[in-house]
Coordinates of C-alpha atoms and ligand atoms in Angstrom, one line a residue:
X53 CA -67.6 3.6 -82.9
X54 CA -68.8 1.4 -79.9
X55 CA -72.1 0.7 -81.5
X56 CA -71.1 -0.4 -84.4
X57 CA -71.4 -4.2 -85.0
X58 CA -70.8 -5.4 -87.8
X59 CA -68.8 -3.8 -91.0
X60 CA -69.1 -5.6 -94.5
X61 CA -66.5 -3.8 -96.5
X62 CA -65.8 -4.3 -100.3
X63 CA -67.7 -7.9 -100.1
X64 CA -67.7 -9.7 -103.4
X65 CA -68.8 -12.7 -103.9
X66 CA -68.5 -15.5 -107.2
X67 CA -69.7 -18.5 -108.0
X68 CA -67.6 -19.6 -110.7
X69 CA -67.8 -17.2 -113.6
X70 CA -70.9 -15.8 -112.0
X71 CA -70.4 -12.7 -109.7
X72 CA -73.3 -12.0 -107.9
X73 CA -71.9 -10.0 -105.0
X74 CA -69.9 -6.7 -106.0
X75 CA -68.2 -4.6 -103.6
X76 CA -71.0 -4.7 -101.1
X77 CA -70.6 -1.8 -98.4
X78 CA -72.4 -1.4 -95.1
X79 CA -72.4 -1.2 -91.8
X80 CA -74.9 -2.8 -89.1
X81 CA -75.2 -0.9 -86.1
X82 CA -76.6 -1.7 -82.8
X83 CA -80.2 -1.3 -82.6
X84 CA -80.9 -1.2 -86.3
X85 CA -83.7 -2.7 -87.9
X86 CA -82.4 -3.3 -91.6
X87 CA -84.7 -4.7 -94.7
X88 CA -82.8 -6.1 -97.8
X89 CA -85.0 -5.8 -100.4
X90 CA -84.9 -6.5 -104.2
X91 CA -85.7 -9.0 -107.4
X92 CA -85.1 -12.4 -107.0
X93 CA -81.4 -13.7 -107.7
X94 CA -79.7 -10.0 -106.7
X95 CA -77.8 -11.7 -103.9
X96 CA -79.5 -11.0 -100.7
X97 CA -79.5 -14.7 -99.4
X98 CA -75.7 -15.2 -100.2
X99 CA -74.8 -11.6 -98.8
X100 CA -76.6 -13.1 -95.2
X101 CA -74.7 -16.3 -95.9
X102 CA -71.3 -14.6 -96.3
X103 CA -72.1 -12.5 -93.2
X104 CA -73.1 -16.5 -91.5
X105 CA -69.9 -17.7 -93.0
X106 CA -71.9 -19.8 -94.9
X107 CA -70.5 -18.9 -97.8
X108 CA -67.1 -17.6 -98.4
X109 CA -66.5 -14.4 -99.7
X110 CA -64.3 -14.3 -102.8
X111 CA -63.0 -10.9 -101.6
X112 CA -63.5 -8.0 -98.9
X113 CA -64.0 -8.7 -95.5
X114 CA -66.9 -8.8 -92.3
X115 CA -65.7 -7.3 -89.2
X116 CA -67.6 -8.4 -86.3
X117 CA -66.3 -5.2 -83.6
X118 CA -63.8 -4.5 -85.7
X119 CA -62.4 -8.0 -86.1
X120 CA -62.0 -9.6 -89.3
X121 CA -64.4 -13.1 -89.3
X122 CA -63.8 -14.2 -92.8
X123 CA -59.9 -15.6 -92.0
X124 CA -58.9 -18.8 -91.1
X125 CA -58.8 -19.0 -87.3
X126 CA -62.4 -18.1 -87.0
X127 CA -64.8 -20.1 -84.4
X128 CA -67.8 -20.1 -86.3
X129 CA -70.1 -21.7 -84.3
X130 CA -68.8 -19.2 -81.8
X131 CA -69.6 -16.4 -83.9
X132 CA -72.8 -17.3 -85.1
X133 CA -74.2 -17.4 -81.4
X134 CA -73.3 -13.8 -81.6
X135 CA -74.7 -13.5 -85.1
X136 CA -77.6 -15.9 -85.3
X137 CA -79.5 -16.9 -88.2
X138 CA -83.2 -17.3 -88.8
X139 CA -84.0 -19.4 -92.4
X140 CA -86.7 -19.2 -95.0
X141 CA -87.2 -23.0 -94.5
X142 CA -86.6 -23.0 -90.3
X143 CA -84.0 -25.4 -90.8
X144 CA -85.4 -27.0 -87.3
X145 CA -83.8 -30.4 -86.3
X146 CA -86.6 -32.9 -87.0
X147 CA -85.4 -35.6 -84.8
X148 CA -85.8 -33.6 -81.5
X149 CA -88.4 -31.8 -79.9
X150 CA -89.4 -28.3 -79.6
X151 CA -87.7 -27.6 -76.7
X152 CA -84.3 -30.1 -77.7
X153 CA -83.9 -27.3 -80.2
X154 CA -83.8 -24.7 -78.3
X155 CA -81.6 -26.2 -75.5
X156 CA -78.8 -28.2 -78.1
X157 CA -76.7 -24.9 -79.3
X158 CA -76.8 -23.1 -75.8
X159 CA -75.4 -26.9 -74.4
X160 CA -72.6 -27.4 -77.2
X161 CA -71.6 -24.4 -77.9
X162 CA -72.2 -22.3 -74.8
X163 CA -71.1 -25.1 -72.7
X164 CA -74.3 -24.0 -70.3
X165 CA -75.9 -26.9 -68.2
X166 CA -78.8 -28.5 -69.6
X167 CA -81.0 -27.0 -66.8
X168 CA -79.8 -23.5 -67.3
X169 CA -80.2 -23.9 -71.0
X170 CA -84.1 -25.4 -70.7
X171 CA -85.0 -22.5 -68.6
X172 CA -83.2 -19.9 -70.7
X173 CA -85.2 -21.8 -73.8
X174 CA -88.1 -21.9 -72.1
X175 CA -88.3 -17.9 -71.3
X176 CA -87.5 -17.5 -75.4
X177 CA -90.5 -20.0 -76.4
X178 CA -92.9 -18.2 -74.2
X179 CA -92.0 -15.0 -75.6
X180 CA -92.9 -16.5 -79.2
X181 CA -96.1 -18.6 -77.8
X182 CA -94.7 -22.1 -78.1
X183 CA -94.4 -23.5 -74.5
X184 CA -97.5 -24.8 -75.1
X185 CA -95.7 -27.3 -77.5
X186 CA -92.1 -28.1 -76.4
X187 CA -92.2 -31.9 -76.4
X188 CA -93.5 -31.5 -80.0
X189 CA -91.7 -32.6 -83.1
X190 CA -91.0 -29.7 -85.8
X191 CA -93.0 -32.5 -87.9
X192 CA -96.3 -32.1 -85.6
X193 CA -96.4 -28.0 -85.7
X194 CA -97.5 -25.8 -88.4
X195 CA -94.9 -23.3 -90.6
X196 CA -96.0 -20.6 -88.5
X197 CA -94.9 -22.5 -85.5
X198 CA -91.9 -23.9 -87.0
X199 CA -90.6 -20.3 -87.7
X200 CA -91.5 -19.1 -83.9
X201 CA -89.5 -22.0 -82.8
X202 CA -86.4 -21.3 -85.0
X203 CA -87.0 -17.6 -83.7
X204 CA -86.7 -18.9 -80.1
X205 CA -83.7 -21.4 -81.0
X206 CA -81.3 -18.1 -82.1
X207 CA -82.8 -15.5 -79.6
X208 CA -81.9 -18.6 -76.6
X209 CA -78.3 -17.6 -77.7
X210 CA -79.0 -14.5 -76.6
X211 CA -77.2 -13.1 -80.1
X212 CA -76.0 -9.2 -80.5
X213 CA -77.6 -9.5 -84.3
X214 CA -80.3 -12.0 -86.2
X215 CA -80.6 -12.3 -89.7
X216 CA -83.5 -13.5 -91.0
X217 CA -83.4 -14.8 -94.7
X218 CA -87.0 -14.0 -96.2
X219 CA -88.4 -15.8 -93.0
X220 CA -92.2 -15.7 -93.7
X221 CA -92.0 -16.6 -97.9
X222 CA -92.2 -20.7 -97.0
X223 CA -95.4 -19.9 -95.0
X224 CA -99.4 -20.1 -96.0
X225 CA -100.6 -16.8 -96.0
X226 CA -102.4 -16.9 -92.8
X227 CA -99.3 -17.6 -91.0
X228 CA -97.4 -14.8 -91.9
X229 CA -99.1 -12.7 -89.4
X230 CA -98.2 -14.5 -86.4
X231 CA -94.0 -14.5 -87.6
X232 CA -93.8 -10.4 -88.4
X233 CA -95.7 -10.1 -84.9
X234 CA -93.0 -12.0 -83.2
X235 CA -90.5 -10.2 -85.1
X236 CA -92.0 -6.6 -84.9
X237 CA -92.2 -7.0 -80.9
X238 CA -88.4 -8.3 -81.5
X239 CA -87.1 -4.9 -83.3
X240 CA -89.7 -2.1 -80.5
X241 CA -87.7 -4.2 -78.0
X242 CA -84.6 -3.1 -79.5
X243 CA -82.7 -6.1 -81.0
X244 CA -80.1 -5.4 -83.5
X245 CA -82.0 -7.0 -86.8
X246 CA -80.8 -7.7 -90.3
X247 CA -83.9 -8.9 -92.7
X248 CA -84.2 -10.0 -96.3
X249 CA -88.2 -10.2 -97.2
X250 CA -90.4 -9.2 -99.4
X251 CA -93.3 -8.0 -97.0
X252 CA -92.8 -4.3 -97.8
X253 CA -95.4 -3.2 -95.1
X254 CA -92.7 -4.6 -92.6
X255 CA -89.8 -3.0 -94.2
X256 CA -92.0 0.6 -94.0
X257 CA -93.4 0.4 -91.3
X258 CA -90.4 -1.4 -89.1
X259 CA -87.1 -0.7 -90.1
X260 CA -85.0 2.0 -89.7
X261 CA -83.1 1.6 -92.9
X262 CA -83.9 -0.3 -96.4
X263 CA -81.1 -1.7 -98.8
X264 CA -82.4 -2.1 -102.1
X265 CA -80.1 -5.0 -103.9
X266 CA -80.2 -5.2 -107.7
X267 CA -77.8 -7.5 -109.5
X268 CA -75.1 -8.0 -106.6
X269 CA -74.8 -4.5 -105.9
X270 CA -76.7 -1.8 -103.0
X271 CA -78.5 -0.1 -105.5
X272 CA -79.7 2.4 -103.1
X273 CA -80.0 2.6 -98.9
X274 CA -81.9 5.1 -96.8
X275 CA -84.7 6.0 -94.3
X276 CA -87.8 3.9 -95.3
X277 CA -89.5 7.5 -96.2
X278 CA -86.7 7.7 -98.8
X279 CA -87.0 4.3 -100.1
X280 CA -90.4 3.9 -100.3
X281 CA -91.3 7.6 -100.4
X282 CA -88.9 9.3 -102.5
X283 CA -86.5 6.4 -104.2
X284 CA -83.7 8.3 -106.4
X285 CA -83.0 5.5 -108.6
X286 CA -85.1 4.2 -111.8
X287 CA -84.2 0.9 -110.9
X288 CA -85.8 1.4 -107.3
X289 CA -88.6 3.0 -108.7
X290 CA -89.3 0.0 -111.2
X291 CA -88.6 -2.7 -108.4
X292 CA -91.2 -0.9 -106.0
X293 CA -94.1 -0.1 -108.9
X294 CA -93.6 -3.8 -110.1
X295 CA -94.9 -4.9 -106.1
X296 CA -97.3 -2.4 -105.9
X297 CA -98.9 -3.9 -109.2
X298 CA -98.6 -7.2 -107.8
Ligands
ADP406 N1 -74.2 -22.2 -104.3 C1 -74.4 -21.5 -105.4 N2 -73.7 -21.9 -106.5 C2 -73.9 -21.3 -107.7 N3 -74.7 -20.2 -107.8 C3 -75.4 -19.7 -106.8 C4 -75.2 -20.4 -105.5 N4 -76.0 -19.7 -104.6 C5 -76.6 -18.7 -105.3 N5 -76.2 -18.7 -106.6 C6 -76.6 -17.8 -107.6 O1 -76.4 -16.5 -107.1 C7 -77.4 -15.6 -107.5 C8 -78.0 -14.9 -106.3 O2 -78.7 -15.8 -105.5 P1 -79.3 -15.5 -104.1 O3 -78.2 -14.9 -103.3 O4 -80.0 -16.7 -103.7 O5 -80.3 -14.3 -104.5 P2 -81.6 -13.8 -103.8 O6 -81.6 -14.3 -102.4 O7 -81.6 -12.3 -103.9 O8 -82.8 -14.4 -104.5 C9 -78.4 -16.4 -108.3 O9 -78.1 -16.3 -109.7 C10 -78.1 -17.8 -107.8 O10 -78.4 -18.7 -108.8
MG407 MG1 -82.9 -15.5 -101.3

């Protein structure tokens, strides 16, 4: 199928004795908006890892358009401009500025001029509200900001998919507005999206599909009306009362 984009296909995933990815199965399609949800320690963050080839799987593979990305002969600085990452703690370079971080990645691993690239990062850090502070360090900004930049950084690569790894849980409350705007405005634009959070309102209200991830495995996947409106499994039902309590 020519929109599909990624394929994760019997992923397991151990560290040492401890498996905590087992036979994980889906597919990311383009234009879906997908929360991971579930307890803390079910594997979410090392699933987006293996699918960053941060981490690597133990067995099953990723195919990115059907080709495998988990061998050997992999470019992965290649691939991740295709499949970019956004982290819970930005993970900004310190040492340059605001605008240096959006402009280094398009210049190494794009091979695009510098000029091309500052204009290109420039576009992306209006779009998020920072021009105002490129020649900033990631030291002078808040968390809010931070995250907007390291938004700006992956969408400057002008990726097919993002994954964002719980993006808004290092922030103060009263920045976590200003991140799920950017990103809500990033999924009615129509970019392919793969998120792990725990801001349930934005799984509801902007996905197109919820995973629910209990103990390594997809517990259960559907519509956000069936996850959150009609969830089939105890364990979904227990996960979802336990945050509405909270
Ligand atoms: N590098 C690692 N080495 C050993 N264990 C790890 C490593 N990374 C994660 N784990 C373990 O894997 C399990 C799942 O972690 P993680 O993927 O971070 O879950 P989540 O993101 O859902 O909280 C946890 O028990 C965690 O301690
Ligand atoms: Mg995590």
């Amino acid at each position: 199928m020519d929109d599909m984009i990624l394929e994760i296909r019997h992923l397991s995933k151990s560290f040492g004795s401890h498996e905590v990815l087992r036979d994980i199965d889906f597919t990311v399609n383009k234009g879906d908006v997908t929360s991971i949800i579930g307890s803390s320690g079910s594997g979410k963050s090392t699933l987006l890892r293996c699918i960053n080839l941060l981490e690597t799987p133990t067995s099953g593979e990723i195919l990115y358009h059907g080709q495998s990305v988990t061998g050997p002969k992999v470019n992965a600085p290649e691939y991740r401009s295709h499949v970019g990452m956004v982290f819970q703690s930005f993970n900004l370079f310190n040492n340059m500025t605001v605008l240096e971080n959006c402009v280094v990645g398009q210049v190494k691993v794009l091979k695009k001029d510098r000029e091309t690239a500052r204009k290109n990062a420039m576009q992306y850090l209006e779009q998020v509200g920072m021009a105002p502070y490129i020649n900033a360090k990631p030291r002078q900004i808040s968390g809010g900001q931070k995250q907007r930049v390291a938004i700006a950084r992956a969408l400057a690569m002008e990726p097919e998919v993002l994954l964002f790894d719980e993006p808004t849980s290092a922030l103060d409350p009263e920045m976590v507005g200003e991140v799920l705007s950017v990103m809500q405005d990033l999924a009615r634009a129509g970019m392919t999206m793969l998120v792990v959070t725990h801001e349930m309102a934005f799984a509801r209200d902007v996905s197109s599909h919820v995973v629910y991830m209990n103990q390594g495995i997809i517990c259960e996947e559907g519509t956000p009306e069936q996850i959150f409106g009609d969830p089939q499994r105890q364990e979904t039902k227990d996960f979802l009362s336990r945050f509405r309590k909270n």
